[in-house]
mmCIF file of C-alpha atoms in Angstrom:
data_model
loop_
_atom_site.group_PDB
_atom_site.id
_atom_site.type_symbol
_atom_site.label_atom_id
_atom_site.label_comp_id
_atom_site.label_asym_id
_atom_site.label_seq_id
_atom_site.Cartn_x
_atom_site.Cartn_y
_atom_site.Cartn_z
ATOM 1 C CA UNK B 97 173.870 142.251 162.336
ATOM 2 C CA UNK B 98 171.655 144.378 164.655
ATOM 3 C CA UNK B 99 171.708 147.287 161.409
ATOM 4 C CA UNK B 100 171.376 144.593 159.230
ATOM 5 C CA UNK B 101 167.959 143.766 161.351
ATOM 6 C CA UNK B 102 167.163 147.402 160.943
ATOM 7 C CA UNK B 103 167.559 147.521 157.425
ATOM 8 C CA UNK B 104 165.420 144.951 157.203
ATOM 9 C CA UNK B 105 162.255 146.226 159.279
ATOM 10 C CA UNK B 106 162.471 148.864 156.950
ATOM 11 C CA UNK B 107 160.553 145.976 154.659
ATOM 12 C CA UNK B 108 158.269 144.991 156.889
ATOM 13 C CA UNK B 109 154.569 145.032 155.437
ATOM 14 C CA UNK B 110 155.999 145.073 151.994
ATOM 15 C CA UNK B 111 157.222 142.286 151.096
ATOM 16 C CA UNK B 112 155.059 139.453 151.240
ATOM 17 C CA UNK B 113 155.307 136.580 149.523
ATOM 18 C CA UNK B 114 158.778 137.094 150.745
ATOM 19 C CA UNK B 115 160.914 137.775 153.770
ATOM 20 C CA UNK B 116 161.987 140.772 155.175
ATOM 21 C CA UNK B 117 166.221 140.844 154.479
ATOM 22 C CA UNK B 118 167.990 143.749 155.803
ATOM 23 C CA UNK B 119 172.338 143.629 154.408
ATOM 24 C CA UNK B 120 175.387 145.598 155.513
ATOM 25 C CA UNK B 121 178.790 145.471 154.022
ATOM 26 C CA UNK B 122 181.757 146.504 156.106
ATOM 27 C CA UNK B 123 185.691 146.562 155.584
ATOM 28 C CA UNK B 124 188.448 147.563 157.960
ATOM 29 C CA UNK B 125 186.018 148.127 160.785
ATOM 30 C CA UNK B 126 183.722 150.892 158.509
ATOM 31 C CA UNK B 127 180.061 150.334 156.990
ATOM 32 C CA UNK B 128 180.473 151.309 153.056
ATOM 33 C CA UNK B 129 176.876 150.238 152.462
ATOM 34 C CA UNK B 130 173.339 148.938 153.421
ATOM 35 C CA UNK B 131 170.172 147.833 151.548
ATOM 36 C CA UNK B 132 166.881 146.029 152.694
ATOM 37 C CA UNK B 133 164.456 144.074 150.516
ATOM 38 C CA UNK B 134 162.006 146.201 149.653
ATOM 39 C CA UNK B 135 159.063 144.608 147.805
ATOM 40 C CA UNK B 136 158.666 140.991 145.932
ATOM 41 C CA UNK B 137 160.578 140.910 142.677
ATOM 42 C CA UNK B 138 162.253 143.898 143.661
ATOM 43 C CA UNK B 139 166.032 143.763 144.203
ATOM 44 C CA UNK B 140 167.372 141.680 147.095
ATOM 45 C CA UNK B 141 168.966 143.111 150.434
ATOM 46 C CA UNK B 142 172.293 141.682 149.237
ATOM 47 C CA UNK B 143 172.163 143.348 145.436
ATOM 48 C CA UNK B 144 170.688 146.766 147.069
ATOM 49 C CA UNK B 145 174.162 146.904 149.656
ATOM 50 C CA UNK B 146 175.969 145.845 146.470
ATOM 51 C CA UNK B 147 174.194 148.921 144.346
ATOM 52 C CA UNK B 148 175.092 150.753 147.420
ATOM 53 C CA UNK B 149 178.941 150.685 146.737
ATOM 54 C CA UNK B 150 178.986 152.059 143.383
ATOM 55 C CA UNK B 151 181.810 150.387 142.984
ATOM 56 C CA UNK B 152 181.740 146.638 143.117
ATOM 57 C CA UNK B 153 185.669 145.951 143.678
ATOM 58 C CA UNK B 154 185.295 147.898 146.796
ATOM 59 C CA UNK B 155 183.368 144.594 147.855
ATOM 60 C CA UNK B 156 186.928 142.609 147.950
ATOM 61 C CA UNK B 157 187.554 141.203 150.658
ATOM 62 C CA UNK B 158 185.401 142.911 152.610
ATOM 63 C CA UNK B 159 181.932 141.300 155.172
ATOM 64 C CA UNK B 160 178.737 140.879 154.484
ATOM 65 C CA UNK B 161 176.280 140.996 157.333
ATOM 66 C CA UNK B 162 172.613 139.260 155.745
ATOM 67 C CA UNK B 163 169.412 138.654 158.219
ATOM 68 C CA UNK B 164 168.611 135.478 156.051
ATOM 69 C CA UNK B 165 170.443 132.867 154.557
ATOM 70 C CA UNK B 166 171.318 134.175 150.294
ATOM 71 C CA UNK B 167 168.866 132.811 147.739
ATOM 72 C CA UNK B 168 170.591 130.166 145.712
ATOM 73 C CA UNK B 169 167.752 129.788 143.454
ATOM 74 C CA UNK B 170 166.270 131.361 140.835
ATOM 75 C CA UNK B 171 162.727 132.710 141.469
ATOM 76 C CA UNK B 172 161.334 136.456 140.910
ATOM 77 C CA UNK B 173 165.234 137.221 140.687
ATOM 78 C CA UNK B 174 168.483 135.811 139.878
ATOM 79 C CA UNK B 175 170.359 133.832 142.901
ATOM 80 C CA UNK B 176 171.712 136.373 145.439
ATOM 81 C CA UNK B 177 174.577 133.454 146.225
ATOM 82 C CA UNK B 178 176.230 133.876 142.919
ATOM 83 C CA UNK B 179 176.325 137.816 143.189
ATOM 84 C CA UNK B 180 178.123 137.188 146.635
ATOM 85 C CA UNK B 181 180.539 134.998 145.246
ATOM 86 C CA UNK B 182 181.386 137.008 142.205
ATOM 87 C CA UNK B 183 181.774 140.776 144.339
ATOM 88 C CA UNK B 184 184.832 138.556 146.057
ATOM 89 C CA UNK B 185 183.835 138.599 149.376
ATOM 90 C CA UNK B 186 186.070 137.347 152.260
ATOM 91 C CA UNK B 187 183.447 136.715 154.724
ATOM 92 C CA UNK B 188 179.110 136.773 155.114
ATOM 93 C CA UNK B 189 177.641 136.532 158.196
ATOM 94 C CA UNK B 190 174.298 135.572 158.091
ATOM 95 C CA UNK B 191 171.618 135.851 161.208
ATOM 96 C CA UNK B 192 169.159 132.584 160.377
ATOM 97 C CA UNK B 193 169.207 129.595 157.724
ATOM 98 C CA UNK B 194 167.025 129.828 154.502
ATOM 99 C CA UNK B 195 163.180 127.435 156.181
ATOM 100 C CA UNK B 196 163.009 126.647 153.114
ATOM 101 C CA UNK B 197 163.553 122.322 153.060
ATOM 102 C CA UNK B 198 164.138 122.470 149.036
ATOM 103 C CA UNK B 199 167.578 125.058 149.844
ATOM 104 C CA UNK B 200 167.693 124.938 153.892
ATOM 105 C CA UNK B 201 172.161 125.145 153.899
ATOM 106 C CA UNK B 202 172.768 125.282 150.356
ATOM 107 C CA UNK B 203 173.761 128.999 150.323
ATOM 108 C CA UNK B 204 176.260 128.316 153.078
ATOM 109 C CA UNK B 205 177.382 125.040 151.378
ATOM 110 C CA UNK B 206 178.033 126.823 147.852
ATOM 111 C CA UNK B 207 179.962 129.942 149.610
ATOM 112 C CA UNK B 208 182.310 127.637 151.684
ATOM 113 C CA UNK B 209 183.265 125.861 148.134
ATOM 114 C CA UNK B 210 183.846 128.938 146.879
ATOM 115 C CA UNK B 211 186.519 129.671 149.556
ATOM 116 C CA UNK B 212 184.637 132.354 151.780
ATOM 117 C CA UNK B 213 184.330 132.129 155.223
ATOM 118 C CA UNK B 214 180.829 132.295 156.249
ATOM 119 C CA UNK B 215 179.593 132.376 160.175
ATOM 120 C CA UNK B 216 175.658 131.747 160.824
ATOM 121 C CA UNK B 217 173.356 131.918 163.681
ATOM 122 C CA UNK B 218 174.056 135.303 164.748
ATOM 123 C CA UNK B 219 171.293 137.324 166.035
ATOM 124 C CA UNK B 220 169.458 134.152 165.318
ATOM 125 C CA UNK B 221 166.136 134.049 167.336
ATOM 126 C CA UNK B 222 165.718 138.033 166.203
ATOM 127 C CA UNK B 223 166.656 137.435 162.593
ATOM 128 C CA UNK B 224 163.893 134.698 163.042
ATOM 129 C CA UNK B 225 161.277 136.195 164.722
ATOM 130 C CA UNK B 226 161.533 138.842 161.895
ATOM 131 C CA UNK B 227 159.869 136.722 159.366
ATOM 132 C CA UNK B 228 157.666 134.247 161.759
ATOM 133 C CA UNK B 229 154.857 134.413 159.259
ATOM 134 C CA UNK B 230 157.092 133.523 155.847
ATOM 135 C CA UNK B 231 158.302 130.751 158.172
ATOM 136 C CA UNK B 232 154.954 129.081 158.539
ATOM 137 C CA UNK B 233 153.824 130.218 155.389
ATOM 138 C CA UNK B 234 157.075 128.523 153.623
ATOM 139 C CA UNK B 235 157.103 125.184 155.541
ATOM 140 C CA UNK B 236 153.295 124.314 155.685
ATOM 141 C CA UNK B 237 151.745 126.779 153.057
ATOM 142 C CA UNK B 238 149.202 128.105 155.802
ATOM 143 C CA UNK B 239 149.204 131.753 156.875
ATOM 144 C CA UNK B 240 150.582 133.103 160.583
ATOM 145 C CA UNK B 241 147.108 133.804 162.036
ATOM 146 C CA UNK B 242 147.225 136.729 165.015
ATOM 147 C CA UNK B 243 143.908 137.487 166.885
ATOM 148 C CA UNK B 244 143.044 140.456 167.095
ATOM 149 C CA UNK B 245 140.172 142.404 169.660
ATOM 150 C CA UNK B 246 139.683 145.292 171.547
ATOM 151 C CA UNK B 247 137.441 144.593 174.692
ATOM 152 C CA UNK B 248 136.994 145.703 178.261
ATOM 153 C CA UNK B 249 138.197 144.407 181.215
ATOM 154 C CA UNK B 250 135.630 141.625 181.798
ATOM 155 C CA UNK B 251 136.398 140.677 177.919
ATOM 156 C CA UNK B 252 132.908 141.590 176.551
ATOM 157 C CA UNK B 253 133.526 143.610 172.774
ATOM 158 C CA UNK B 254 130.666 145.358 172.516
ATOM 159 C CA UNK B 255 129.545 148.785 174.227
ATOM 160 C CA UNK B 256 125.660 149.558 175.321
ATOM 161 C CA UNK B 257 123.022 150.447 172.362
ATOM 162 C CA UNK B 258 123.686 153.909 170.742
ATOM 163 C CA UNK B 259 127.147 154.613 172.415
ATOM 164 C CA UNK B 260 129.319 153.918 169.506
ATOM 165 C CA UNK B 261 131.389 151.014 168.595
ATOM 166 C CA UNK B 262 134.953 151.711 170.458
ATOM 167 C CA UNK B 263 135.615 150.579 173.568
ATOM 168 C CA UNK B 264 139.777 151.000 173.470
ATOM 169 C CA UNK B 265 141.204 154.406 173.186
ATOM 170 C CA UNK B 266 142.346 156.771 170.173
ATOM 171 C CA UNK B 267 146.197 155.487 171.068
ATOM 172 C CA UNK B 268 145.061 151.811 171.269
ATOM 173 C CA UNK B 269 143.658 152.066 167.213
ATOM 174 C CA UNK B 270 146.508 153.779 165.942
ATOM 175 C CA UNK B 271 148.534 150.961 167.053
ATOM 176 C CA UNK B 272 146.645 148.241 166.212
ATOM 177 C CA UNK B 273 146.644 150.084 162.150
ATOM 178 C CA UNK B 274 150.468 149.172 162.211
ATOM 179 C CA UNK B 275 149.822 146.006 163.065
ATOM 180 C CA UNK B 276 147.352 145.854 160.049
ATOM 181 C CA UNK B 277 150.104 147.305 158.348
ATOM 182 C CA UNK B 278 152.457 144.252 158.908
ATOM 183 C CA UNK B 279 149.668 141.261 157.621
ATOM 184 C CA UNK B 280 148.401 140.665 154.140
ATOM 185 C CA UNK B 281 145.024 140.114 154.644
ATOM 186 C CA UNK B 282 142.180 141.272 158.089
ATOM 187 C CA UNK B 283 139.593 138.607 158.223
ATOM 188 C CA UNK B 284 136.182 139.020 160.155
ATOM 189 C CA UNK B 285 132.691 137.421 160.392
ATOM 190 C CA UNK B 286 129.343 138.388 158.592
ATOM 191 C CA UNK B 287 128.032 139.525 161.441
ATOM 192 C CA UNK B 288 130.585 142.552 162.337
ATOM 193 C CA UNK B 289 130.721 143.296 158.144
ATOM 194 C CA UNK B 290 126.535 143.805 159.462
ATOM 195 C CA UNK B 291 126.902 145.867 162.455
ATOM 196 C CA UNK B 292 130.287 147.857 162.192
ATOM 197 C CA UNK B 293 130.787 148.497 158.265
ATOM 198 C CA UNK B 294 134.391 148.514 158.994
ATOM 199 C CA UNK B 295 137.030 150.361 156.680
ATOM 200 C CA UNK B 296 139.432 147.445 157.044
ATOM 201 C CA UNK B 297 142.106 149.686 155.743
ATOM 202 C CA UNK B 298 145.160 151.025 157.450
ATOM 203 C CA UNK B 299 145.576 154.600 158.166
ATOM 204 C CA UNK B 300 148.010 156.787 159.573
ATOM 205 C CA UNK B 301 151.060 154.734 158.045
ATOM 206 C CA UNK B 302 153.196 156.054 155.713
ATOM 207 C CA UNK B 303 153.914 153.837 152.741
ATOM 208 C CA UNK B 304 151.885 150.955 154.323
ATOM 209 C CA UNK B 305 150.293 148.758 151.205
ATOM 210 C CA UNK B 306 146.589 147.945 151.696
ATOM 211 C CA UNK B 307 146.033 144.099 152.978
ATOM 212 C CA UNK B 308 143.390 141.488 151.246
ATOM 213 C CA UNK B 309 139.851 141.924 153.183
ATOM 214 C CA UNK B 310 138.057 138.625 154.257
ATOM 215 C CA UNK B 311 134.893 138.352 155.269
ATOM 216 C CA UNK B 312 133.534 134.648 156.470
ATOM 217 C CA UNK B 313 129.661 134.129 156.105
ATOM 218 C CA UNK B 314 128.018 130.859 156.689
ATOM 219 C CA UNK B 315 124.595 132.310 154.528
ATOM 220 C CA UNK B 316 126.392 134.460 152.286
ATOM 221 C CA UNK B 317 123.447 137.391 152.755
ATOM 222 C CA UNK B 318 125.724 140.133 152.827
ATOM 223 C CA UNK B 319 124.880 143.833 152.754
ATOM 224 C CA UNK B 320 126.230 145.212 149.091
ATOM 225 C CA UNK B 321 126.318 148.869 149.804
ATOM 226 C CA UNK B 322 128.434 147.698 152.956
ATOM 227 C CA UNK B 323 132.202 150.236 152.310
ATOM 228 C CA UNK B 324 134.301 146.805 151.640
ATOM 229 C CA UNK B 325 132.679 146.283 148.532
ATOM 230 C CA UNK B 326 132.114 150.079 147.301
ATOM 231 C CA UNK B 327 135.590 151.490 148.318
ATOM 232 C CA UNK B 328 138.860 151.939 145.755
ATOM 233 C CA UNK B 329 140.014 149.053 147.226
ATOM 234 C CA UNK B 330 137.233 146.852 147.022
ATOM 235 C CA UNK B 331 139.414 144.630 144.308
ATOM 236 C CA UNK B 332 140.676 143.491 147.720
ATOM 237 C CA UNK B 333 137.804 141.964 149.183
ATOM 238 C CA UNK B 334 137.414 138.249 149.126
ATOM 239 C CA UNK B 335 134.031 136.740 150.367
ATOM 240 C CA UNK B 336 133.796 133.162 151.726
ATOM 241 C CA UNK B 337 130.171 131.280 151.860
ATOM 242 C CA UNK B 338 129.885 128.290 154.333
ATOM 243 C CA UNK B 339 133.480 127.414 154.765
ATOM 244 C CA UNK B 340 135.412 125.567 157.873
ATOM 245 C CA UNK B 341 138.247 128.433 158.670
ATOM 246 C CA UNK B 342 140.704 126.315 158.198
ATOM 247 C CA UNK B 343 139.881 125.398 154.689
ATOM 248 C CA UNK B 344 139.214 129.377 154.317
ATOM 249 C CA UNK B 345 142.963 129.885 155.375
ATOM 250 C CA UNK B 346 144.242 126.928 153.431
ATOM 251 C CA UNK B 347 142.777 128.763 150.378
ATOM 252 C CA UNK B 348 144.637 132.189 151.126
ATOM 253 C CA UNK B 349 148.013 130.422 151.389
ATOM 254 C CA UNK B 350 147.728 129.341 147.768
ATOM 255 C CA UNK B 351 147.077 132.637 146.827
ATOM 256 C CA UNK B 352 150.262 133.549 148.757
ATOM 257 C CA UNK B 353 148.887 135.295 152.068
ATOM 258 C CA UNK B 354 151.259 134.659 154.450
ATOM 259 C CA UNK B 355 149.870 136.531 157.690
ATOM 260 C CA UNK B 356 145.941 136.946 158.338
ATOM 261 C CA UNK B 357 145.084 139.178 160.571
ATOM 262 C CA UNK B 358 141.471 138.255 162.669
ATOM 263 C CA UNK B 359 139.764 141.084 164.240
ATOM 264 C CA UNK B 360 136.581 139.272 165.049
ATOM 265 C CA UNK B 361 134.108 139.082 166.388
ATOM 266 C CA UNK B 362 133.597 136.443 169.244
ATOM 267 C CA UNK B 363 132.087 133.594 166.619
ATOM 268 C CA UNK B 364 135.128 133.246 164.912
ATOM 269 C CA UNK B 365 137.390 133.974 167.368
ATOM 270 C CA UNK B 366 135.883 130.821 169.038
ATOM 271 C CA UNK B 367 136.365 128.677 165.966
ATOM 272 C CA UNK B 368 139.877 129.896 165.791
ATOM 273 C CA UNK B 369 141.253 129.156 168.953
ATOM 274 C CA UNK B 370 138.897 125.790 169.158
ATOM 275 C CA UNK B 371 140.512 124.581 165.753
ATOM 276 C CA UNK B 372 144.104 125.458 167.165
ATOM 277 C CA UNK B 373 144.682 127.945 164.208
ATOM 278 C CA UNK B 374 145.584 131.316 166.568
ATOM 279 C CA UNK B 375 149.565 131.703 166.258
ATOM 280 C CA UNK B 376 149.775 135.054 167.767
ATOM 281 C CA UNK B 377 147.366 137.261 169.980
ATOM 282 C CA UNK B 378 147.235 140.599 170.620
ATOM 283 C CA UNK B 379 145.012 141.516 172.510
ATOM 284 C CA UNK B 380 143.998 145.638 173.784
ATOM 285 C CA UNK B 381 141.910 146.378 177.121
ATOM 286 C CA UNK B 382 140.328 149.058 178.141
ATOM 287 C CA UNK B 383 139.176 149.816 182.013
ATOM 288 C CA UNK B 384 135.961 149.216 181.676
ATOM 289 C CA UNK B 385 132.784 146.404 182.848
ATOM 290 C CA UNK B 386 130.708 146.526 180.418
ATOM 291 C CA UNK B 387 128.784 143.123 181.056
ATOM 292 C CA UNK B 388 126.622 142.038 178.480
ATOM 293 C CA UNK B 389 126.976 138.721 176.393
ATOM 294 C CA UNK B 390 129.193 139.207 173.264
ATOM 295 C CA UNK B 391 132.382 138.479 174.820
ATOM 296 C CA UNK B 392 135.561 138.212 172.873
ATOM 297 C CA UNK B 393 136.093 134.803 171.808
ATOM 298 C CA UNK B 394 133.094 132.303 171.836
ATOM 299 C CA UNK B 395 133.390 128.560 170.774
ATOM 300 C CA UNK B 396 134.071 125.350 172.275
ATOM 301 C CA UNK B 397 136.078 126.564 174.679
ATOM 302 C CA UNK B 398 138.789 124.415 176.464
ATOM 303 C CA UNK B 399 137.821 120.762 177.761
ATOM 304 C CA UNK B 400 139.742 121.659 180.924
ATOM 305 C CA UNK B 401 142.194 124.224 181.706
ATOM 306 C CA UNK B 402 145.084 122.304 181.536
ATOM 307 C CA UNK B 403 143.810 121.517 177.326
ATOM 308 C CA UNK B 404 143.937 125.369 177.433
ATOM 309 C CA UNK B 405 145.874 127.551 175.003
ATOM 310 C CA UNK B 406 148.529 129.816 176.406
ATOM 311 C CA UNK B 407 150.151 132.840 175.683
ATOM 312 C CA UNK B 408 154.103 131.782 176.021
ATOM 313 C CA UNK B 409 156.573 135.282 176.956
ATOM 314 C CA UNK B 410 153.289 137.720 176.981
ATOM 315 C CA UNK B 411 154.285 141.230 176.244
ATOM 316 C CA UNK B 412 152.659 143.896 178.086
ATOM 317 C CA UNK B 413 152.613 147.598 177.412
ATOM 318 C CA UNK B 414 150.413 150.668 178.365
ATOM 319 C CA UNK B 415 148.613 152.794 175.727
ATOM 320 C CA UNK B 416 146.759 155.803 177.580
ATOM 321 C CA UNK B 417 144.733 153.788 179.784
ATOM 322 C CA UNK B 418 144.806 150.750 178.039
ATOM 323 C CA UNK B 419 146.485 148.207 177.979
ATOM 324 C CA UNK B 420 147.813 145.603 174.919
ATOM 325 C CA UNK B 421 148.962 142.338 175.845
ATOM 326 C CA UNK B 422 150.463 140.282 172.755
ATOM 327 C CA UNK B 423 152.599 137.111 172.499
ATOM 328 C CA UNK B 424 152.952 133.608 170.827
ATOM 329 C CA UNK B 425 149.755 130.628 171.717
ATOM 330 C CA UNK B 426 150.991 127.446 172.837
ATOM 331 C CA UNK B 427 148.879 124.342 172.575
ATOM 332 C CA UNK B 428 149.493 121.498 174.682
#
């Protein structure tokens, strides 16, 4: 199951509206073949390891290691479940259950008729943690939100006039464009579309696809030259005039957005985390005190600080001199 999870990372980024599904078939104690998802309407994991062999009667009797439950639907492609059935396996493992409620078991339900043993919940929490944003997505047709900022040690985002825009290191981008790499869309507010111009775009990952850019404006007045709207990918650029941020993200889950990434800046951060819409932060610091008053999330703020959101399991790991903390928000 752990190269089955491996496979499946291999996905990662790509294959939105769908999960990531990594497969490995093994017989008499020997892998004979592997295959990951690799884009939506593309060939599941299962049918890739299944390509794999060359020969289907090799799959006879043999295991089947899946991250995620088999499709037993039709959709973009035919139901993985019959495939399984037919190749004659003796056994599938599979990591975590379909979220789906329409098919949540029936996979499992339709194998055991057909006589094969099946095992689940290996490798469960990291077979679900794979796909945390097609879980939400799938269940309550929003998109996993992660915040995103870069900011200095007394949380202010922005450096003094005519020093630049970065405050994080070289090492402290680059990793935050793989985490652009893994969302469909980066959403951010008029007012950093008017002072940064940002790119939006990932760079410096191979194969990564290009998200959805969203830019929030409560006037609309937005600068038409600006590189979002003049680049090749400005087919990618949605603009939203005057709406709540949760009705903006309702919208992109009907267009089948799954994760949104929000870099910013500190307005709607603050709406965000006051509307209880923040599933994920990550967060990178630099050492620096900067002062000054555009800090990193504005709002509300929290009546008291036990009606505070948390960070549950915060991972922390040095870039440079930086510093990236990241981990799941709890609301109480």
């Amino acid at each position: 199951m752990r190269l089955a999870l491996n496979e499946a990372k291999r996905g990662l980024g790509c294959t939105s509206p769908n999960p990531a599904v990594g497969a490995v078939i093994v017989a008499r104690g020997k892998i004979l073949a592997r295959g990951f998802h690799r884009a939506a309407g593309q060939l599941h994991a299962e049918i890739e390891a299944l390509r794999a062999l060359k020969k289907i009667e090799r799959a006879r009797g043999a295991t089947l290691y899946v991250t995620l439950e088999p499709c037993s639907t039709h959709g973009r492609t035919p139901p993985c479940v019959n495939a399984i059935i037919d190749a004659g396996f003796r056994r599938v493992v599979i990591g975590t259950i379909d979220p789906n409620p329409k098919h949540s078991g029936r996979a499992v339900q339709l194998l055991r008729s057909a006589k094969i043993e099946v095992k689940t919940a290996v490798l469960e929490a990291e077979c679900r943690e794979l796909n945390a944003a097609f879980n939400k997505w799938i269940a309550t047709k929003l998109p996993f939100v992660i915040a995103k900022t870069g900011m200095s040690l007394d949380g202010r985002i922005t450096r003094p006039a005519g020093e630049g825009r970065w405050i994080t290191s070289e090492a402290a981008r680059a990793h935050s464009h793989k985490l652009r790499a893994h969302v469909d869309a980066v959403l951010i507010g008029a007012e950093t579309l008017r002072i940064d111009n940002p790119q939006l775009t990932v760079r410096g990952v191979r194969g990564a696809k290009q998200p959805w850019r969203v830019i929030v404006s409560r006037s609309g007045d937005l600068p038409r030259n600006a590189r979002v709207f003049t680049d090749e990918f400005r087919d990618k650029t949605l603009v939203y005039k005057n709406k709540t941020l949760r009705s903006v993200l309702r919208d992109l889950g009907k267009r089948e957005i799954t994760s949104v990434l929000i870099e910013g800046g500190m307005r709607v951060l603050g709406e965000a985390f006051d509307k209880r819409l923040v599933d994920r932060v990550q967060f990178y610091v630099a050492p620096l005190l900067l002062g000054g008053p555009k800090v990193s999330a504005g709002g509300r703020g929290a009546g008291s600080t036990a009606e505070s959101a948390r960070v549950a399991n915060p991972r922390y790991e040095r870039l440079g001199n930086d510093l990236v903390l990241s981990g799941d928000v709890v609301y109480d």
